[in-house]
Short mmCIF file of C-alpha atoms in Angstrom, two decimals:
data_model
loop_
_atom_site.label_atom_id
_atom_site.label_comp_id
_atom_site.label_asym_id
_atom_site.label_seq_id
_atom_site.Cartn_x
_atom_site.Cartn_y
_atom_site.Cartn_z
CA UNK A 1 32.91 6.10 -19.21
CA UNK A 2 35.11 6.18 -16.21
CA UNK A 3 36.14 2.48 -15.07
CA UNK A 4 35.01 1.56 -12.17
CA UNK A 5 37.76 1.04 -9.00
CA UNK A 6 38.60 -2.94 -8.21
CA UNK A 7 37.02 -2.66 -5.25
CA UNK A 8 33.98 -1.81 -6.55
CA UNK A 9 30.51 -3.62 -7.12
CA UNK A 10 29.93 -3.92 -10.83
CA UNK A 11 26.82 -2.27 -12.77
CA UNK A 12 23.83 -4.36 -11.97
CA UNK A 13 25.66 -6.22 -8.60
CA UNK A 14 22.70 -5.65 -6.99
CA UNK A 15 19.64 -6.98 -8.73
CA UNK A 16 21.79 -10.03 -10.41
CA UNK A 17 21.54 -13.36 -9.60
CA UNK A 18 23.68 -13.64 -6.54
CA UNK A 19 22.49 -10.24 -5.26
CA UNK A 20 18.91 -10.99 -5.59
CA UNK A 21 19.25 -14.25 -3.02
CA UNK A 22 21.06 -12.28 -0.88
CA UNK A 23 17.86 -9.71 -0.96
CA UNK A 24 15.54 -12.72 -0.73
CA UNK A 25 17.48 -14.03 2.62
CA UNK A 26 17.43 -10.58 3.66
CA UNK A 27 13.67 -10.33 3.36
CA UNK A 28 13.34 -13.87 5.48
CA UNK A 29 15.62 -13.14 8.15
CA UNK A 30 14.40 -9.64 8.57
CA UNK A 31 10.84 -10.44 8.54
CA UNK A 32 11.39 -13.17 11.15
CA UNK A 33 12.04 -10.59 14.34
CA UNK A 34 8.47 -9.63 13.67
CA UNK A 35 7.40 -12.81 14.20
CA UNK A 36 10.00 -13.56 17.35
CA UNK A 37 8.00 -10.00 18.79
CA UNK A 38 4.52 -11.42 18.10
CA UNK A 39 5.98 -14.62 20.58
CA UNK A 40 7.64 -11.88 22.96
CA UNK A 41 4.21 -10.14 23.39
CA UNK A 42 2.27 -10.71 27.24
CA UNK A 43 -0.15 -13.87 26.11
CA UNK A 44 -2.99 -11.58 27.51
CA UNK A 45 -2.26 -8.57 25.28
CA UNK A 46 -0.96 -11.01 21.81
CA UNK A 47 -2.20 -9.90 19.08
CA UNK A 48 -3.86 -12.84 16.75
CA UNK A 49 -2.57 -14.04 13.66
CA UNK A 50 -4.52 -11.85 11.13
CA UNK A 51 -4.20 -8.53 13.32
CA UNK A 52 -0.60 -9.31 13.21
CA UNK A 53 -0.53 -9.98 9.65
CA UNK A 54 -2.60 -6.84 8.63
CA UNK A 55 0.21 -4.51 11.11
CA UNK A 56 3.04 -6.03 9.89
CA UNK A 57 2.21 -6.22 5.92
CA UNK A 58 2.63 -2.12 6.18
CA UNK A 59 6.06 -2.10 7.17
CA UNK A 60 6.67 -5.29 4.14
CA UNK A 61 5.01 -2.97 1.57
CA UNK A 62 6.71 0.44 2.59
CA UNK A 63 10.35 -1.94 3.01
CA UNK A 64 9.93 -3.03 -0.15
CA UNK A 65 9.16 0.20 -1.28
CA UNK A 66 12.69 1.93 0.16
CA UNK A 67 14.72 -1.19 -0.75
CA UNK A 68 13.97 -1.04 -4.74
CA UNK A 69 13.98 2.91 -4.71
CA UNK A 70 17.23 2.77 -3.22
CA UNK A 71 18.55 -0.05 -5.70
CA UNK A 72 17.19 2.22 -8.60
CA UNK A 73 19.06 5.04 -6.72
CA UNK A 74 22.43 3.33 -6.87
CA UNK A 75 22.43 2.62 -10.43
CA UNK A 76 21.90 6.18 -11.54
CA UNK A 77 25.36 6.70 -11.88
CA UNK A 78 29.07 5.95 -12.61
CA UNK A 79 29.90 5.48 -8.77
CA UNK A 80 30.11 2.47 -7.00
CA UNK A 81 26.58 0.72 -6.37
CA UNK A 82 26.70 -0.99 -3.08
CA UNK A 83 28.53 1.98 -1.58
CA UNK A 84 25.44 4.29 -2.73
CA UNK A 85 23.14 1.19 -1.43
CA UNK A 86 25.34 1.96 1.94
CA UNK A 87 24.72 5.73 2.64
CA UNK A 88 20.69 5.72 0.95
CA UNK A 89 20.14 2.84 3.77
CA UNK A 90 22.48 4.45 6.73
CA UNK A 91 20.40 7.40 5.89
CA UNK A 92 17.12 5.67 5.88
CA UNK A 93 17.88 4.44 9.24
CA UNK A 94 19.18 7.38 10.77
CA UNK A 95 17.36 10.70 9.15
CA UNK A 96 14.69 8.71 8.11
CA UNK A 97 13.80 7.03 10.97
CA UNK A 98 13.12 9.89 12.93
CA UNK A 99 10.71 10.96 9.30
CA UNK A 100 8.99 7.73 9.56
CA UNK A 101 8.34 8.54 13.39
CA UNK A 102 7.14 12.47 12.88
CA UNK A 103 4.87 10.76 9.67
CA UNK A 104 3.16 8.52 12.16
CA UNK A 105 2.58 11.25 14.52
CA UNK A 106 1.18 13.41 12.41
CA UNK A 107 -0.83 11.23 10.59
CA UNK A 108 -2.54 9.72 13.60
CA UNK A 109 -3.19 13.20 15.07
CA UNK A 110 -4.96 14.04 11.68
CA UNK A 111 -7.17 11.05 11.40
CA UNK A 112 -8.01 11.01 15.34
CA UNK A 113 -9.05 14.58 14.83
CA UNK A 114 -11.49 13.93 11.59
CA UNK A 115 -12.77 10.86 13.58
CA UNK A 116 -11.73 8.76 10.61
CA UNK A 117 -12.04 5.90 12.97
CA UNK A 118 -10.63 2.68 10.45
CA UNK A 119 -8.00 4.64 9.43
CA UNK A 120 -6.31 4.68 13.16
CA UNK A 121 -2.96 2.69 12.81
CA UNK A 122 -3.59 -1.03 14.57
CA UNK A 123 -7.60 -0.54 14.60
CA UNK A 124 -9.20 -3.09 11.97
CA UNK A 125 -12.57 -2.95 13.46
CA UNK A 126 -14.48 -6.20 14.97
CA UNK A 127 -14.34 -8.12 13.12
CA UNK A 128 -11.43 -6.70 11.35
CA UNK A 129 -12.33 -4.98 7.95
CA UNK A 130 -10.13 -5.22 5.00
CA UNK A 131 -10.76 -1.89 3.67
CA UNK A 132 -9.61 -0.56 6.95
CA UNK A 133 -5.90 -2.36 5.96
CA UNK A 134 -5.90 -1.27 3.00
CA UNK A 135 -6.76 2.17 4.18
CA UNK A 136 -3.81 2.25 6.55
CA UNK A 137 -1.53 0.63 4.01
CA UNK A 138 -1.88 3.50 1.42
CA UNK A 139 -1.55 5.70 4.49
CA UNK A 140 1.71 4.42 5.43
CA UNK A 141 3.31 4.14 2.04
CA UNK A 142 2.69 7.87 1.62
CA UNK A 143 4.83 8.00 4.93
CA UNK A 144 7.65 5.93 3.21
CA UNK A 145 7.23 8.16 -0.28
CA UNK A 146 7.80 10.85 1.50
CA UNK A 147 10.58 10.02 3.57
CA UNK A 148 12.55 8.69 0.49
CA UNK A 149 11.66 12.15 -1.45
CA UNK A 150 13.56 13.40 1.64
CA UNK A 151 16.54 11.46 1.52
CA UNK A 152 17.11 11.84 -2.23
CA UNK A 153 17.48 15.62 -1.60
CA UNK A 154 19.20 15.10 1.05
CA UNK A 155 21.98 13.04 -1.32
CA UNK A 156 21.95 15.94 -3.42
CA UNK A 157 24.17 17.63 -0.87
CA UNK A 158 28.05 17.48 -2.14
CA UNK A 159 30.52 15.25 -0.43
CA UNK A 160 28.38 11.63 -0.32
CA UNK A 161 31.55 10.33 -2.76
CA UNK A 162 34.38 11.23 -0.12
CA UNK A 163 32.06 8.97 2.24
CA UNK A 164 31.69 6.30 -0.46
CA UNK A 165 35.66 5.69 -0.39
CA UNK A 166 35.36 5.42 3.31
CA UNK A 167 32.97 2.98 3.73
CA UNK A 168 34.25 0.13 1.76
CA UNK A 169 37.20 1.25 0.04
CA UNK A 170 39.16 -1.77 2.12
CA UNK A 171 37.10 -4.24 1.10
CA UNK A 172 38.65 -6.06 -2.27
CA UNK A 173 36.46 -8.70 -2.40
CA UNK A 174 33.08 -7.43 -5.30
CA UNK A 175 31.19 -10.73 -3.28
CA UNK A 176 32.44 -9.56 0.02
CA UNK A 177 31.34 -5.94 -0.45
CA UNK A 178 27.55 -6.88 -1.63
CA UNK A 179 27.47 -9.65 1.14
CA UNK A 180 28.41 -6.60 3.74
CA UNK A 181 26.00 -4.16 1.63
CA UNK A 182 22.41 -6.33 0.99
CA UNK A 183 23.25 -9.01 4.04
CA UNK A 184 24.90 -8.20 6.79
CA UNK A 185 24.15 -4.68 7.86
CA UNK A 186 20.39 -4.68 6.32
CA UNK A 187 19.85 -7.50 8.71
CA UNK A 188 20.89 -5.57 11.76
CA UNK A 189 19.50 -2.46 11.18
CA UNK A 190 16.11 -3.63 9.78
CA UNK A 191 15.61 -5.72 12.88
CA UNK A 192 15.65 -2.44 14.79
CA UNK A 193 13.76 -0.84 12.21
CA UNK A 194 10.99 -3.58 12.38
CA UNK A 195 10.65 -3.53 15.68
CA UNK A 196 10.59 0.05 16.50
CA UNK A 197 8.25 0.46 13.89
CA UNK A 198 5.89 -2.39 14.24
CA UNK A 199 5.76 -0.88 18.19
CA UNK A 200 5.03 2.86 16.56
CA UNK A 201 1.70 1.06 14.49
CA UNK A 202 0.02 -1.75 16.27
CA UNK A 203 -2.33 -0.84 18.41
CA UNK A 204 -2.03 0.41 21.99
CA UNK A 205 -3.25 -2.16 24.90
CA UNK A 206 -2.69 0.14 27.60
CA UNK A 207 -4.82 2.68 25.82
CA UNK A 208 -7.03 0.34 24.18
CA UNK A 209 -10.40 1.77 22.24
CA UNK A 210 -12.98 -0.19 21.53
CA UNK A 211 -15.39 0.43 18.57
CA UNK A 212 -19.18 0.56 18.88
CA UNK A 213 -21.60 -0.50 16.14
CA UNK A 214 -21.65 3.52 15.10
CA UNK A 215 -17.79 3.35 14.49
CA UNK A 216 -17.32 5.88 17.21
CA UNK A 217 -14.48 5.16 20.17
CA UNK A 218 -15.42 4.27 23.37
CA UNK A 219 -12.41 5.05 25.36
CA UNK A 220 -11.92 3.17 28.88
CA UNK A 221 -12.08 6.16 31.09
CA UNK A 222 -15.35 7.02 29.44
CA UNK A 223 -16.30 3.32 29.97
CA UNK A 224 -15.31 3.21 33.44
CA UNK A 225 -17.14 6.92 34.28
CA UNK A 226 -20.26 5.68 32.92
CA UNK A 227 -20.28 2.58 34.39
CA UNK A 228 -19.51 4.34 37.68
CA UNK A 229 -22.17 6.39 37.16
CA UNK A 230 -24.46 3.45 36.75
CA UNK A 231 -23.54 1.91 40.17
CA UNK A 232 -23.65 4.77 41.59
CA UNK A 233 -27.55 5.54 40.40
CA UNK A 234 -27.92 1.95 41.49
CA UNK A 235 -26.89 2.36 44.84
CA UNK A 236 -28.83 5.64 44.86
CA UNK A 237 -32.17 3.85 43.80
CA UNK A 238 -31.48 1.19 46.74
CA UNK A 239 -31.18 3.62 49.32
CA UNK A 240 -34.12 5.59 48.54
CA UNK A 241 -36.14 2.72 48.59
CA UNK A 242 -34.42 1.62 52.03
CA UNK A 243 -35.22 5.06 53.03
CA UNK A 244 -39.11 4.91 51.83
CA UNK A 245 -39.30 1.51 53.06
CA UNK A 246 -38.19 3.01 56.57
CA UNK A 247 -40.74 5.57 56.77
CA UNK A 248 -43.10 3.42 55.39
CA UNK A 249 -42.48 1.18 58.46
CA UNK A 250 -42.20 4.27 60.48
CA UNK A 251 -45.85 5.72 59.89
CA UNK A 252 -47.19 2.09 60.03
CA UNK A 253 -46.06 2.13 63.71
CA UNK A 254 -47.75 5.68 64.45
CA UNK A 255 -50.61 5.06 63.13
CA UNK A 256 -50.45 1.54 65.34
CA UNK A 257 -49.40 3.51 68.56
CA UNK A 258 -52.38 6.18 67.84
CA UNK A 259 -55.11 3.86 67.69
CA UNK A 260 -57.34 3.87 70.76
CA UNK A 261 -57.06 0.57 72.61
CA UNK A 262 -60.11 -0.90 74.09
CA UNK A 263 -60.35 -3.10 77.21
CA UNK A 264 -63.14 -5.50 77.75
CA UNK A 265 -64.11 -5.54 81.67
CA UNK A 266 -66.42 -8.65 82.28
#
């Protein structure tokens, strides 16, 4: 086998000891913004502590998902490691982002339009059903399986390795370059990632559902039509009975008027 350039990440970098805490401070850190959101969130509209867990446990199990495909990825081969970390993740963030986004879509589309009402990304039911989580959670890591399946074609395309010199050719330093690779930028673009995608999943205030005891959703406008309608019959009811009361009072005073007075003459 070829050597591998000084610059370079050695075989296994990645999952040994010193690249696995960086991983496990990567996790903490990253997995903190969602929590700083939850705390950004309107205190009307917050989500409670076990909605937020079940929303945000998706996007742990699908990043967990990406992060050890793309670590079995970079070993494949003679080339640098962290350099092939590099491009899988810029790609996951760029091209895949937008996958991750057309996945949601379509998936909520499809499960709005079969009335599969638990497996709505964000809706749990009330009280909020495990199954429905774990529904969604095998939903979403379909998302991420096929967004990865994506990407690996995708680095099937010549001309990654003229990239891989680019990226961190400068950098001397093995430590350096897997600090830069599973640290630094991770942290700043998972943030992002987190975010956007925790905002993509949870559920919608502004369009809030609510679910009857059928399981059916009750949207608001239908809420407030029916409820409109109600008053309105209401209002109905009271004036027709104003109205019958009225000519009620109405005959009462006819009839008065057309009975014959008498007058007693003494």
């Amino acid at each position: 086998a070829s050597p591998r350039p000084a610059h370079g990440c050695g075989s296994g970098a990645l999952l040994g000891r010193f690249g696995v805490l960086l991983q496990a401070l990567l996790a903490l850190c990253a997995f903190s913004t969602l929590m700083l959101k939850r705390f950004k969130e309107p205190k009307a509209e917050r989500r409670p502590w076990r909605i937020w867990f079940y929303d945000t446990s998706k996007q742990a199990i699908g990043a967990l998902f990406i992060h050890f495909a793309n670590v079995f990825l970079s070993d494949l081969t003679e080339e640098d490691p962290c350099s092939l970390y590099l491009i899988n993740f810029i790609l996951d963030a760029t091209l895949g982002m937008l996958l991750i986004w057309l996945g949601v879509k379509v998936v909520s589309w499809i499960v709005q339009h079969k009335k599969y009402t638990y497996l709505v990304f964000g809706e749990y039911g009330d009280p909020p059903q495990a199954a429905a989580w774990i529904g969604q959670c095998i939903l979403y890591l379909l998302i991420m399986v096929f967004e990865k399946t994506v990407i690996s074609l995708v680095l099937l395309i010549p001309g990654w390795t003229k990239l891989q010199q680019i990226l961190l050719g400068y950098i001397p330093n093995p430590q350096l370059e897997l600090v830069l690779v599973m640290f630094a930028v991770p942290f700043i673009v998972n943030a992002i990632m987190f975010w956007v995608v925790d905002s993509l999943i949870m559920r919608k205030y502004k369009q809030k559902d609510t679910l009857d005891i059928n399981g059916s959703i009750e949207a608001p406008q239908a809420r407030r039509t029916e409820e409109s309608q109600v008053l309105l019959s209401a209002d109905m009811d009271f004036d027709q009975s104003e109205s019958d009361q009225d000519v009620s009072g109405l005959q009462g005073t006819n009839q008065r008027m057309m009975q014959p007075k008498y007058q007693v003459v003494i």
